[in-house]
Amino acid sequence: MIEVRRHASQHDAIGELPLLTESARVTAVTYQDDDRSEEIATAMERLLADVAIEGVDGAMLPGEWEAAAEAATAAGRADLARQVTALGRRYDRPYPMLAAVRFDTAVDVDFVAGQYVGLTYEGIPRAYSLSNSPAEDELEICVRRVPGGRLSPRICADLAVGDELTIRGPYGELVLGDHAPRDLAFVATGTGVAPLKSMIEYLFETGRDEYDGQRRDVWLFLGADWTDDLPYREYFRDLAATRENFHFVPCLVFESLLSEWEGETDFVQDALLAHVDPDRVTTGVAAPLERRLRREPRSGVDARIDPGNVDVYACGINAMVYSLLAETDAIGVPDQRVEVEGFG
Ligand SMILES: Cc1cc2nc3c(=O)[nH]c(=O)nc-3n(C[C@H](O)[C@H](O)[C@H](O)COP(=O)(O)OP(=O)(O)OC[C@H]3O[C@@H](n4cnc5c(N)ncnc54)[C@H](O)[C@@H]3O)c2cc1C
């Protein structure tokens, strides 16, 4: 039985971690998402233009999406209601939602890729995973705004260069295992990628993407609703362009409503299955899983995963983590080669 480490309910414990500094200085705040209101308004108009449903017309404002979704549901158009709701929620959400924050602690920090720190800003302590390589002098985190939350909206909207933070830790046990000859598959939703990015940076910097002169394939399956919700997407795209053995597979549930997205739209764990070599699965899987295994990937990546020769690291929402565990178990990835952390 694989242990799923939980993110939740750890705020109180943050204050108990060893103090690193009370005066880490913020050196950069970079918003990673975009304000796409105009795109959404156009997409909503396009979506509703020729819909023959009473109470719905193409001139409806995105702000009226709830009425449009209700009318679509009442007319038995569940799929349309789902699309309208996705666009409407995106329209309503605040901007920015996703911020990368760098800070200088002015003291040496010895952390292992995958660990987190306790950060206190304006008296509010929260845990954030370190997203950069331990080889760098500064530390970096990636924060998603939780609407109504006490700290994350302030980090996303108010935190500025020069602000001071109290930092505790580092801490955490989701870290890379021993250097091994196997391939590596990282799986994340949203900011769950932060600790995995630190690991990926570290392993390429230190040449751990090779073992005994043999390259290991390194995969990242990263899931989000929209393309600009993918933390560090440019970094990962550049890495995939320069490292033949790094395969970046973004999985975007709703992006095709806004742009010509032709990549993966499945959940990350199902996209992983589609990239497994079915001939290497010897466990005998049930028909629905077999279908997911046999599905043609939409990522354009030709490499395939051998479940008997891969280490899996996952961090993200619990629904993804538990579903991934069921799938890796079914296709025969040994338990000791799967490390996961779940939240939400
Ligand atoms: C080990 C660890 C590592 C973490 N790493 C990161 C990271 O890298 N990036 C990051 O953005 N966050 C990370 N978090 C979550 C972070 O610590 C905060 O919980 C988050 O920023 C929300 O804080 P808040 O003060 O804004 O919301 P709160 O005021 O604490 O919460 C408001 C409400 O929102 C709910 N809630 C809290 N978090 C979420 C969520 N993620 N999604 C939906 N509802 C939520 C709470 O249960 C509560 O009901 C991590 C947490 C842990 C324990």
mmCIF file of C-alpha atoms and ligand atoms in Angstrom:
data_model
loop_
_atom_site.group_PDB
_atom_site.id
_atom_site.type_symbol
_atom_site.label_atom_id
_atom_site.label_comp_id
_atom_site.label_asym_id
_atom_site.label_seq_id
_atom_site.Cartn_x
_atom_site.Cartn_y
_atom_site.Cartn_z
ATOM 1 C CA MET A 1 0.000 0.000 0.000
ATOM 2 C CA ILE A 2 1.492 3.323 -1.093
ATOM 3 C CA GLU A 3 1.333 6.166 1.403
ATOM 4 C CA VAL A 4 -0.243 9.362 0.033
ATOM 5 C CA ARG A 5 1.328 12.294 1.849
ATOM 6 C CA ARG A 6 -1.278 14.978 2.531
ATOM 7 C CA HIS A 7 -0.871 18.731 2.176
ATOM 8 C CA ALA A 8 -3.904 19.718 4.168
ATOM 9 C CA SER A 9 -3.998 20.974 7.775
ATOM 10 C CA GLN A 10 -0.315 21.670 8.096
ATOM 11 C CA HIS A 11 -0.462 25.445 8.694
ATOM 12 C CA ASP A 12 -0.122 25.204 12.482
ATOM 13 C CA ALA A 13 2.915 22.991 12.135
ATOM 14 C CA ILE A 14 4.592 25.559 9.861
ATOM 15 C CA GLY A 15 5.235 27.886 12.787
ATOM 16 C CA GLU A 16 7.087 25.075 14.568
ATOM 17 C CA LEU A 17 9.662 24.494 11.808
ATOM 18 C CA PRO A 18 13.216 25.719 12.429
ATOM 19 C CA LEU A 19 13.590 29.427 11.666
ATOM 20 C CA LEU A 20 15.783 30.210 8.677
ATOM 21 C CA THR A 21 15.392 33.988 8.483
ATOM 22 C CA GLU A 22 12.939 36.742 9.356
ATOM 23 C CA SER A 23 14.170 39.003 6.574
ATOM 24 C CA ALA A 24 14.206 37.151 3.254
ATOM 25 C CA ARG A 25 13.833 39.847 0.570
ATOM 26 C CA VAL A 26 11.570 39.353 -2.414
ATOM 27 C CA THR A 27 13.619 39.835 -5.605
ATOM 28 C CA ALA A 28 10.992 39.047 -8.259
ATOM 29 C CA VAL A 29 7.269 38.418 -8.581
ATOM 30 C CA THR A 30 6.219 37.077 -11.981
ATOM 31 C CA TYR A 31 2.595 36.524 -12.909
ATOM 32 C CA GLN A 32 2.261 33.367 -14.922
ATOM 33 C CA ASP A 33 -1.340 33.536 -16.086
ATOM 34 C CA ASP A 34 -2.921 36.080 -18.440
ATOM 35 C CA ASP A 35 -5.976 38.274 -18.327
ATOM 36 C CA ARG A 36 -7.991 36.608 -21.107
ATOM 37 C CA SER A 37 -11.339 38.388 -20.612
ATOM 38 C CA GLU A 38 -11.596 39.539 -24.219
ATOM 39 C CA GLU A 39 -10.817 36.088 -25.580
ATOM 40 C CA ILE A 40 -13.484 34.647 -23.289
ATOM 41 C CA ALA A 41 -16.115 37.145 -24.402
ATOM 42 C CA THR A 42 -15.416 36.240 -28.043
ATOM 43 C CA ALA A 43 -15.405 32.499 -27.322
ATOM 44 C CA MET A 44 -18.688 32.737 -25.399
ATOM 45 C CA GLU A 45 -20.313 34.620 -28.262
ATOM 46 C CA ARG A 46 -19.053 32.023 -30.749
ATOM 47 C CA LEU A 47 -20.262 29.161 -28.576
ATOM 48 C CA LEU A 48 -23.766 30.562 -28.111
ATOM 49 C CA ALA A 49 -24.219 32.117 -31.552
ATOM 50 C CA ASP A 50 -26.193 29.360 -33.246
ATOM 51 C CA VAL A 51 -27.604 27.587 -30.233
ATOM 52 C CA ALA A 52 -31.324 27.158 -30.634
ATOM 53 C CA ILE A 53 -32.236 27.132 -26.959
ATOM 54 C CA GLU A 54 -34.860 29.369 -25.428
ATOM 55 C CA GLY A 55 -33.245 31.892 -23.118
ATOM 56 C CA VAL A 56 -29.814 31.645 -24.749
ATOM 57 C CA ASP A 57 -28.407 33.905 -27.429
ATOM 58 C CA GLY A 58 -25.013 34.877 -28.747
ATOM 59 C CA ALA A 59 -25.320 38.417 -27.445
ATOM 60 C CA MET A 60 -25.312 37.223 -23.824
ATOM 61 C CA LEU A 61 -22.503 38.712 -21.794
ATOM 62 C CA PRO A 62 -19.997 36.319 -20.201
ATOM 63 C CA GLY A 63 -21.292 37.645 -16.854
ATOM 64 C CA GLU A 64 -24.671 36.066 -17.677
ATOM 65 C CA TRP A 65 -23.177 32.628 -18.041
ATOM 66 C CA GLU A 66 -25.074 31.073 -15.140
ATOM 67 C CA ALA A 67 -28.429 31.782 -16.822
ATOM 68 C CA ALA A 68 -27.080 30.383 -20.115
ATOM 69 C CA ALA A 69 -25.732 27.254 -18.396
ATOM 70 C CA GLU A 70 -29.062 26.671 -16.637
ATOM 71 C CA ALA A 71 -30.994 27.038 -19.893
ATOM 72 C CA ALA A 72 -28.585 24.642 -21.637
ATOM 73 C CA THR A 73 -29.014 22.066 -18.839
ATOM 74 C CA ALA A 74 -32.804 22.407 -18.959
ATOM 75 C CA ALA A 75 -32.642 21.770 -22.712
ATOM 76 C CA GLY A 76 -30.658 18.556 -22.127
ATOM 77 C CA ARG A 77 -27.428 20.064 -23.478
ATOM 78 C CA ALA A 78 -25.132 19.040 -20.610
ATOM 79 C CA ASP A 79 -22.012 19.370 -22.724
ATOM 80 C CA LEU A 80 -22.847 22.933 -23.705
ATOM 81 C CA ALA A 81 -23.654 23.766 -20.071
ATOM 82 C CA ARG A 82 -20.242 22.437 -19.054
ATOM 83 C CA GLN A 83 -18.474 24.570 -21.655
ATOM 84 C CA VAL A 84 -20.426 27.707 -20.765
ATOM 85 C CA THR A 85 -19.675 27.127 -17.083
ATOM 86 C CA ALA A 86 -15.964 26.677 -17.760
ATOM 87 C CA LEU A 87 -15.790 29.915 -19.762
ATOM 88 C CA GLY A 88 -17.976 31.766 -17.246
ATOM 89 C CA ARG A 89 -15.888 30.704 -14.265
ATOM 90 C CA ARG A 90 -12.746 31.676 -16.100
ATOM 91 C CA TYR A 91 -14.320 35.078 -16.856
ATOM 92 C CA ASP A 92 -15.240 35.604 -13.206
ATOM 93 C CA ARG A 93 -11.948 34.601 -11.720
ATOM 94 C CA PRO A 94 -9.583 37.264 -10.449
ATOM 95 C CA TYR A 95 -6.323 38.123 -12.141
ATOM 96 C CA PRO A 96 -3.556 37.279 -11.390
ATOM 97 C CA MET A 97 -4.136 33.723 -10.190
ATOM 98 C CA LEU A 98 -0.626 32.337 -10.455
ATOM 99 C CA ALA A 99 2.575 33.995 -9.261
ATOM 100 C CA ALA A 100 6.180 32.832 -9.145
ATOM 101 C CA VAL A 101 8.033 34.522 -6.287
ATOM 102 C CA ARG A 102 11.809 34.608 -5.837
ATOM 103 C CA PHE A 103 13.487 35.665 -2.634
ATOM 104 C CA ASP A 104 16.936 36.035 -1.196
ATOM 105 C CA THR A 105 17.412 34.636 2.298
ATOM 106 C CA ALA A 106 20.963 36.032 2.725
ATOM 107 C CA VAL A 107 21.807 32.783 4.540
ATOM 108 C CA ASP A 108 22.852 29.455 3.065
ATOM 109 C CA VAL A 109 19.892 27.165 2.576
ATOM 110 C CA ASP A 110 20.599 23.508 2.234
ATOM 111 C CA PHE A 111 17.490 21.951 0.742
ATOM 112 C CA VAL A 112 16.792 18.814 -1.215
ATOM 113 C CA ALA A 113 14.836 19.095 -4.463
ATOM 114 C CA GLY A 114 11.173 18.455 -3.635
ATOM 115 C CA GLN A 115 11.120 20.080 -0.173
ATOM 116 C CA TYR A 116 8.998 23.010 1.002
ATOM 117 C CA VAL A 117 9.416 25.988 3.318
ATOM 118 C CA GLY A 118 7.166 27.681 5.834
ATOM 119 C CA LEU A 119 6.639 31.255 4.661
ATOM 120 C CA THR A 120 5.124 34.022 6.785
ATOM 121 C CA TYR A 121 3.904 37.259 5.209
ATOM 122 C CA GLU A 122 1.879 39.858 7.078
ATOM 123 C CA GLY A 123 1.776 37.485 10.051
ATOM 124 C CA ILE A 124 0.174 34.583 8.119
ATOM 125 C CA PRO A 125 2.201 31.333 7.861
ATOM 126 C CA ARG A 126 1.707 28.872 4.991
ATOM 127 C CA ALA A 127 3.734 26.090 3.381
ATOM 128 C CA TYR A 128 5.067 26.455 -0.181
ATOM 129 C CA SER A 129 7.141 23.987 -2.171
ATOM 130 C CA LEU A 130 10.454 25.233 -3.483
ATOM 131 C CA SER A 131 10.322 25.173 -7.262
ATOM 132 C CA ASN A 132 13.908 25.915 -8.241
ATOM 133 C CA SER A 133 17.132 23.950 -8.114
ATOM 134 C CA PRO A 134 19.014 23.623 -4.806
ATOM 135 C CA ALA A 135 22.112 24.799 -6.714
ATOM 136 C CA GLU A 136 20.760 28.367 -6.940
ATOM 137 C CA ASP A 137 21.414 31.025 -4.275
ATOM 138 C CA GLU A 138 17.867 32.379 -4.241
ATOM 139 C CA LEU A 139 14.711 30.407 -3.488
ATOM 140 C CA GLU A 140 11.580 30.328 -5.612
ATOM 141 C CA ILE A 141 7.985 29.317 -5.012
ATOM 142 C CA CYS A 142 4.897 29.254 -7.207
ATOM 143 C CA VAL A 143 1.610 30.286 -5.634
ATOM 144 C CA ARG A 144 -1.917 29.825 -6.906
ATOM 145 C CA ARG A 145 -4.531 32.168 -5.515
ATOM 146 C CA VAL A 146 -7.226 30.432 -3.474
ATOM 147 C CA PRO A 147 -10.161 32.865 -3.750
ATOM 148 C CA GLY A 148 -11.210 33.871 -0.232
ATOM 149 C CA GLY A 149 -7.974 32.486 1.211
ATOM 150 C CA ARG A 150 -6.069 34.507 3.788
ATOM 151 C CA LEU A 151 -2.588 34.505 2.310
ATOM 152 C CA SER A 152 -2.452 33.404 -1.332
ATOM 153 C CA PRO A 153 -4.531 36.378 -2.668
ATOM 154 C CA ARG A 154 -2.110 38.749 -0.936
ATOM 155 C CA ILE A 155 0.870 36.965 -2.426
ATOM 156 C CA CYS A 156 -0.679 37.090 -5.888
ATOM 157 C CA ALA A 157 -1.916 40.680 -5.730
ATOM 158 C CA ASP A 158 0.120 42.640 -3.151
ATOM 159 C CA LEU A 159 3.540 41.075 -2.671
ATOM 160 C CA ALA A 160 6.257 43.215 -4.288
ATOM 161 C CA VAL A 161 10.002 43.283 -4.821
ATOM 162 C CA GLY A 162 11.707 44.390 -1.603
ATOM 163 C CA ASP A 163 9.052 42.957 0.742
ATOM 164 C CA GLU A 164 10.344 40.861 3.624
ATOM 165 C CA LEU A 165 9.312 37.307 4.459
ATOM 166 C CA THR A 166 9.947 34.994 7.363
ATOM 167 C CA ILE A 167 11.122 31.606 6.145
ATOM 168 C CA ARG A 168 11.180 28.339 8.108
ATOM 169 C CA GLY A 169 12.387 24.900 7.115
ATOM 170 C CA PRO A 170 13.212 23.430 4.661
ATOM 171 C CA TYR A 171 11.117 20.379 5.212
ATOM 172 C CA GLY A 172 9.384 17.508 3.413
ATOM 173 C CA GLU A 173 9.897 13.950 2.314
ATOM 174 C CA LEU A 174 8.779 13.969 -1.309
ATOM 175 C CA VAL A 175 12.319 13.869 -2.675
ATOM 176 C CA LEU A 176 14.157 12.048 -5.448
ATOM 177 C CA GLY A 177 15.128 8.472 -4.713
ATOM 178 C CA ASP A 178 18.547 6.978 -5.359
ATOM 179 C CA HIS A 179 20.085 7.431 -8.789
ATOM 180 C CA ALA A 180 18.810 4.447 -10.792
ATOM 181 C CA PRO A 181 18.918 3.142 -14.373
ATOM 182 C CA ARG A 182 15.152 3.578 -14.815
ATOM 183 C CA ASP A 183 13.167 6.256 -16.671
ATOM 184 C CA LEU A 184 11.313 8.892 -14.658
ATOM 185 C CA ALA A 185 7.702 10.007 -14.976
ATOM 186 C CA PHE A 186 6.622 13.160 -13.127
ATOM 187 C CA VAL A 187 2.900 13.788 -12.898
ATOM 188 C CA ALA A 188 1.301 16.956 -11.526
ATOM 189 C CA THR A 189 -1.740 19.149 -11.561
ATOM 190 C CA GLY A 190 -1.286 22.928 -11.255
ATOM 191 C CA THR A 191 1.168 24.133 -8.618
ATOM 192 C CA GLY A 192 1.773 20.510 -7.633
ATOM 193 C CA VAL A 193 4.488 20.768 -10.267
ATOM 194 C CA ALA A 194 6.593 23.083 -8.055
ATOM 195 C CA PRO A 195 8.491 20.356 -6.147
ATOM 196 C CA LEU A 196 8.755 18.276 -9.324
ATOM 197 C CA LYS A 197 10.275 21.206 -11.243
ATOM 198 C CA SER A 198 12.957 21.465 -8.593
ATOM 199 C CA MET A 199 13.701 17.749 -9.047
ATOM 200 C CA ILE A 200 13.724 17.991 -12.845
ATOM 201 C CA GLU A 201 16.096 20.979 -12.805
ATOM 202 C CA TYR A 202 18.345 19.241 -10.338
ATOM 203 C CA LEU A 203 18.544 15.979 -12.212
ATOM 204 C CA PHE A 204 19.426 17.617 -15.540
ATOM 205 C CA GLU A 205 21.992 19.911 -13.879
ATOM 206 C CA THR A 206 23.715 17.033 -12.157
ATOM 207 C CA GLY A 207 23.581 14.616 -15.097
ATOM 208 C CA ARG A 208 21.247 12.279 -13.258
ATOM 209 C CA ASP A 209 19.184 11.980 -16.424
ATOM 210 C CA GLU A 210 21.880 9.467 -17.422
ATOM 211 C CA TYR A 211 22.900 6.254 -15.728
ATOM 212 C CA ASP A 212 26.123 4.494 -16.669
ATOM 213 C CA GLY A 213 26.267 6.498 -19.902
ATOM 214 C CA GLN A 214 22.669 5.542 -20.816
ATOM 215 C CA ARG A 215 20.067 8.291 -21.112
ATOM 216 C CA ARG A 216 16.901 7.905 -19.078
ATOM 217 C CA ASP A 217 13.675 9.274 -20.476
ATOM 218 C CA VAL A 218 12.266 11.984 -18.217
ATOM 219 C CA TRP A 219 8.538 12.680 -18.591
ATOM 220 C CA LEU A 220 6.382 15.456 -17.242
ATOM 221 C CA PHE A 221 2.604 15.142 -17.464
ATOM 222 C CA LEU A 222 1.202 18.470 -16.276
ATOM 223 C CA GLY A 223 -2.510 19.112 -16.033
ATOM 224 C CA ALA A 224 -4.505 22.336 -15.871
ATOM 225 C CA ASP A 225 -7.692 23.814 -17.281
ATOM 226 C CA TRP A 226 -6.062 26.455 -19.494
ATOM 227 C CA THR A 227 -2.635 26.815 -21.045
ATOM 228 C CA ASP A 228 -1.717 29.850 -18.936
ATOM 229 C CA ASP A 229 -2.508 27.858 -15.791
ATOM 230 C CA LEU A 230 0.522 25.659 -16.499
ATOM 231 C CA PRO A 231 3.214 26.868 -14.117
ATOM 232 C CA TYR A 232 6.627 27.299 -15.777
ATOM 233 C CA ARG A 233 5.312 26.261 -19.188
ATOM 234 C CA GLU A 234 8.025 28.214 -21.058
ATOM 235 C CA TYR A 235 10.760 26.623 -18.978
ATOM 236 C CA PHE A 236 9.419 23.134 -19.672
ATOM 237 C CA ARG A 237 8.883 23.823 -23.378
ATOM 238 C CA ASP A 238 12.461 25.090 -23.690
ATOM 239 C CA LEU A 239 13.773 22.075 -21.816
ATOM 240 C CA ALA A 240 11.857 19.733 -24.122
ATOM 241 C CA ALA A 241 13.288 21.597 -27.129
ATOM 242 C CA THR A 242 16.889 21.246 -25.914
ATOM 243 C CA ARG A 243 16.859 17.845 -24.200
ATOM 244 C CA GLU A 244 15.883 14.942 -26.409
ATOM 245 C CA ASN A 245 15.125 12.754 -23.405
ATOM 246 C CA PHE A 246 12.732 15.242 -21.745
ATOM 247 C CA HIS A 247 9.104 14.806 -22.777
ATOM 248 C CA PHE A 248 6.672 17.523 -21.737
ATOM 249 C CA VAL A 249 3.010 16.552 -22.016
ATOM 250 C CA PRO A 250 0.633 19.379 -21.038
ATOM 251 C CA CYS A 251 -2.928 18.162 -20.496
ATOM 252 C CA LEU A 252 -5.479 20.960 -20.859
ATOM 253 C CA VAL A 253 -9.121 20.290 -20.146
ATOM 254 C CA PHE A 254 -10.691 23.496 -21.492
ATOM 255 C CA GLU A 255 -8.056 25.287 -23.566
ATOM 256 C CA SER A 256 -9.642 24.243 -26.881
ATOM 257 C CA LEU A 257 -12.567 26.555 -26.002
ATOM 258 C CA LEU A 258 -10.196 29.510 -26.296
ATOM 259 C CA SER A 259 -7.528 28.497 -28.797
ATOM 260 C CA GLU A 260 -6.548 25.871 -31.353
ATOM 261 C CA TRP A 261 -5.293 23.436 -28.701
ATOM 262 C CA GLU A 262 -4.563 20.076 -30.300
ATOM 263 C CA GLY A 263 -2.613 18.421 -27.498
ATOM 264 C CA GLU A 264 -3.826 16.201 -24.673
ATOM 265 C CA THR A 265 -7.198 17.022 -23.118
ATOM 266 C CA ASP A 266 -7.440 13.976 -20.839
ATOM 267 C CA PHE A 267 -6.578 13.887 -17.165
ATOM 268 C CA VAL A 268 -2.818 13.605 -16.596
ATOM 269 C CA GLN A 269 -2.976 10.040 -15.290
ATOM 270 C CA ASP A 270 -4.870 8.942 -18.398
ATOM 271 C CA ALA A 271 -2.424 10.789 -20.654
ATOM 272 C CA LEU A 272 0.364 8.861 -18.943
ATOM 273 C CA LEU A 273 -1.432 5.585 -19.738
ATOM 274 C CA ALA A 274 -1.715 6.573 -23.397
ATOM 275 C CA HIS A 275 2.091 6.918 -23.471
ATOM 276 C CA VAL A 276 2.724 3.471 -21.979
ATOM 277 C CA ASP A 277 3.889 0.765 -24.382
ATOM 278 C CA PRO A 278 0.916 -1.649 -24.203
ATOM 279 C CA ASP A 279 3.119 -4.572 -25.228
ATOM 280 C CA ARG A 280 5.078 -4.138 -22.009
ATOM 281 C CA VAL A 281 2.001 -4.429 -19.824
ATOM 282 C CA THR A 282 1.856 -8.036 -18.705
ATOM 283 C CA THR A 283 -0.636 -7.747 -15.864
ATOM 284 C CA GLY A 284 -3.865 -8.271 -17.809
ATOM 285 C CA VAL A 285 -5.933 -5.126 -17.435
ATOM 286 C CA ALA A 286 -9.689 -4.546 -17.571
ATOM 287 C CA ALA A 287 -11.262 -3.340 -20.815
ATOM 288 C CA PRO A 288 -11.691 0.383 -19.931
ATOM 289 C CA LEU A 289 -8.030 0.607 -18.940
ATOM 290 C CA GLU A 290 -6.998 -1.312 -22.045
ATOM 291 C CA ARG A 291 -8.794 1.317 -24.150
ATOM 292 C CA ARG A 292 -6.899 4.122 -22.411
ATOM 293 C CA LEU A 293 -3.641 2.222 -22.921
ATOM 294 C CA ARG A 294 -4.346 1.762 -26.624
ATOM 295 C CA ARG A 295 -5.451 5.352 -27.260
ATOM 296 C CA GLU A 296 -3.223 7.242 -29.699
ATOM 297 C CA PRO A 297 -1.397 10.008 -27.775
ATOM 298 C CA ARG A 298 -1.989 13.576 -28.964
ATOM 299 C CA SER A 299 1.310 14.931 -27.629
ATOM 300 C CA GLY A 300 3.439 14.184 -30.693
ATOM 301 C CA VAL A 301 5.948 12.351 -28.473
ATOM 302 C CA ASP A 302 7.125 9.042 -29.992
ATOM 303 C CA ALA A 303 8.812 7.589 -26.895
ATOM 304 C CA ARG A 304 6.849 5.126 -24.748
ATOM 305 C CA ILE A 305 6.927 4.159 -21.077
ATOM 306 C CA ASP A 306 7.798 0.681 -19.852
ATOM 307 C CA PRO A 307 5.933 0.175 -16.556
ATOM 308 C CA GLY A 308 8.628 -2.231 -15.402
ATOM 309 C CA ASN A 309 11.340 0.372 -15.876
ATOM 310 C CA VAL A 310 10.023 3.664 -14.526
ATOM 311 C CA ASP A 311 10.028 5.665 -11.295
ATOM 312 C CA VAL A 312 6.890 7.755 -10.826
ATOM 313 C CA TYR A 313 6.625 10.970 -8.779
ATOM 314 C CA ALA A 314 3.283 12.733 -8.485
ATOM 315 C CA CYS A 315 1.987 15.818 -6.706
ATOM 316 C CA GLY A 316 -1.436 17.340 -7.152
ATOM 317 C CA ILE A 317 -5.092 17.101 -6.265
ATOM 318 C CA ASN A 318 -6.095 13.953 -4.395
ATOM 319 C CA ALA A 319 -8.472 12.814 -7.132
ATOM 320 C CA MET A 320 -5.555 12.652 -9.575
ATOM 321 C CA VAL A 321 -3.190 11.017 -7.115
ATOM 322 C CA TYR A 322 -5.569 8.196 -6.123
ATOM 323 C CA SER A 323 -6.593 7.552 -9.699
ATOM 324 C CA LEU A 324 -2.931 7.470 -10.777
ATOM 325 C CA LEU A 325 -2.123 4.969 -8.021
ATOM 326 C CA ALA A 326 -4.916 2.665 -9.193
ATOM 327 C CA GLU A 327 -3.579 2.858 -12.754
ATOM 328 C CA THR A 328 0.128 2.372 -11.964
ATOM 329 C CA ASP A 329 -0.832 -0.605 -9.819
ATOM 330 C CA ALA A 330 -2.960 -2.080 -12.606
ATOM 331 C CA ILE A 331 -0.191 -1.820 -15.196
ATOM 332 C CA GLY A 332 2.431 -3.302 -12.884
ATOM 333 C CA VAL A 333 4.600 -0.407 -11.672
ATOM 334 C CA PRO A 334 6.061 -1.742 -8.396
ATOM 335 C CA ASP A 335 4.794 0.144 -5.299
ATOM 336 C CA GLN A 336 8.275 1.151 -4.172
ATOM 337 C CA ARG A 337 8.775 3.039 -7.424
ATOM 338 C CA VAL A 338 5.828 5.385 -6.893
ATOM 339 C CA GLU A 339 6.066 8.489 -4.663
ATOM 340 C CA VAL A 340 3.016 10.714 -4.313
ATOM 341 C CA GLU A 341 1.738 13.741 -2.431
ATOM 342 C CA GLY A 342 -1.880 14.867 -2.574
ATOM 343 C CA PHE A 343 -3.904 17.950 -1.640
ATOM 344 C CA GLY A 344 -7.398 19.390 -1.938
HETATM 345 C C1 LIG B 1 3.650 20.939 2.127
HETATM 346 C C2 LIG B 1 2.795 21.947 1.399
HETATM 347 C C3 LIG B 1 3.239 22.513 0.219
HETATM 348 C C4 LIG B 1 2.463 23.442 -0.465
HETATM 349 N N1 LIG B 1 2.924 23.981 -1.627
HETATM 350 C C5 LIG B 1 2.175 24.894 -2.293
HETATM 351 C C6 LIG B 1 2.651 25.465 -3.530
HETATM 352 O O1 LIG B 1 3.754 25.144 -4.016
HETATM 353 N N2 LIG B 1 1.859 26.390 -4.144
HETATM 354 C C7 LIG B 1 0.630 26.762 -3.637
HETATM 355 O O2 LIG B 1 -0.041 27.622 -4.245
HETATM 356 N N3 LIG B 1 0.151 26.235 -2.484
HETATM 357 C C8 LIG B 1 0.907 25.331 -1.798
HETATM 358 N N4 LIG B 1 0.435 24.818 -0.609
HETATM 359 C C9 LIG B 1 -0.849 25.315 -0.085
HETATM 360 C C10 LIG B 1 -0.597 26.595 0.758
HETATM 361 O O3 LIG B 1 0.118 26.243 1.931
HETATM 362 C C11 LIG B 1 -1.901 27.269 1.194
HETATM 363 O O4 LIG B 1 -2.738 26.313 1.766
HETATM 364 C C12 LIG B 1 -2.643 27.954 0.043
HETATM 365 O O5 LIG B 1 -1.820 28.959 -0.542
HETATM 366 C C13 LIG B 1 -3.948 28.596 0.547
HETATM 367 O O6 LIG B 1 -3.649 29.488 1.580
HETATM 368 P P1 LIG B 1 -4.633 30.705 1.912
HETATM 369 O O7 LIG B 1 -4.145 31.328 3.197
HETATM 370 O O8 LIG B 1 -4.784 31.601 0.741
HETATM 371 O O9 LIG B 1 -6.019 29.998 2.121
HETATM 372 P P2 LIG B 1 -6.676 29.615 3.540
HETATM 373 O O10 LIG B 1 -7.152 30.874 4.201
HETATM 374 O O11 LIG B 1 -5.729 28.770 4.304
HETATM 375 O O12 LIG B 1 -7.849 28.693 3.047
HETATM 376 C C14 LIG B 1 -9.091 29.199 2.625
HETATM 377 C C15 LIG B 1 -9.993 28.035 2.259
HETATM 378 O O13 LIG B 1 -9.537 27.444 1.020
HETATM 379 C C16 LIG B 1 -9.278 26.053 1.191
HETATM 380 N N5 LIG B 1 -8.053 25.770 0.426
HETATM 381 C C17 LIG B 1 -6.769 25.869 0.854
HETATM 382 N N6 LIG B 1 -5.927 25.556 -0.129
HETATM 383 C C18 LIG B 1 -6.674 25.244 -1.193
HETATM 384 C C19 LIG B 1 -6.381 24.828 -2.509
HETATM 385 N N7 LIG B 1 -5.108 24.646 -2.926
HETATM 386 N N8 LIG B 1 -7.408 24.613 -3.360
HETATM 387 C C20 LIG B 1 -8.676 24.802 -2.953
HETATM 388 N N9 LIG B 1 -9.027 25.177 -1.713
HETATM 389 C C21 LIG B 1 -8.040 25.387 -0.849
HETATM 390 C C22 LIG B 1 -9.050 25.849 2.682
HETATM 391 O O14 LIG B 1 -9.384 24.528 3.062
HETATM 392 C C23 LIG B 1 -9.988 26.898 3.278
HETATM 393 O O15 LIG B 1 -11.293 26.393 3.350
HETATM 394 C C24 LIG B 1 1.200 23.859 0.070
HETATM 395 C C25 LIG B 1 0.757 23.291 1.277
HETATM 396 C C26 LIG B 1 1.529 22.358 1.936
HETATM 397 C C27 LIG B 1 1.048 21.805 3.235
#
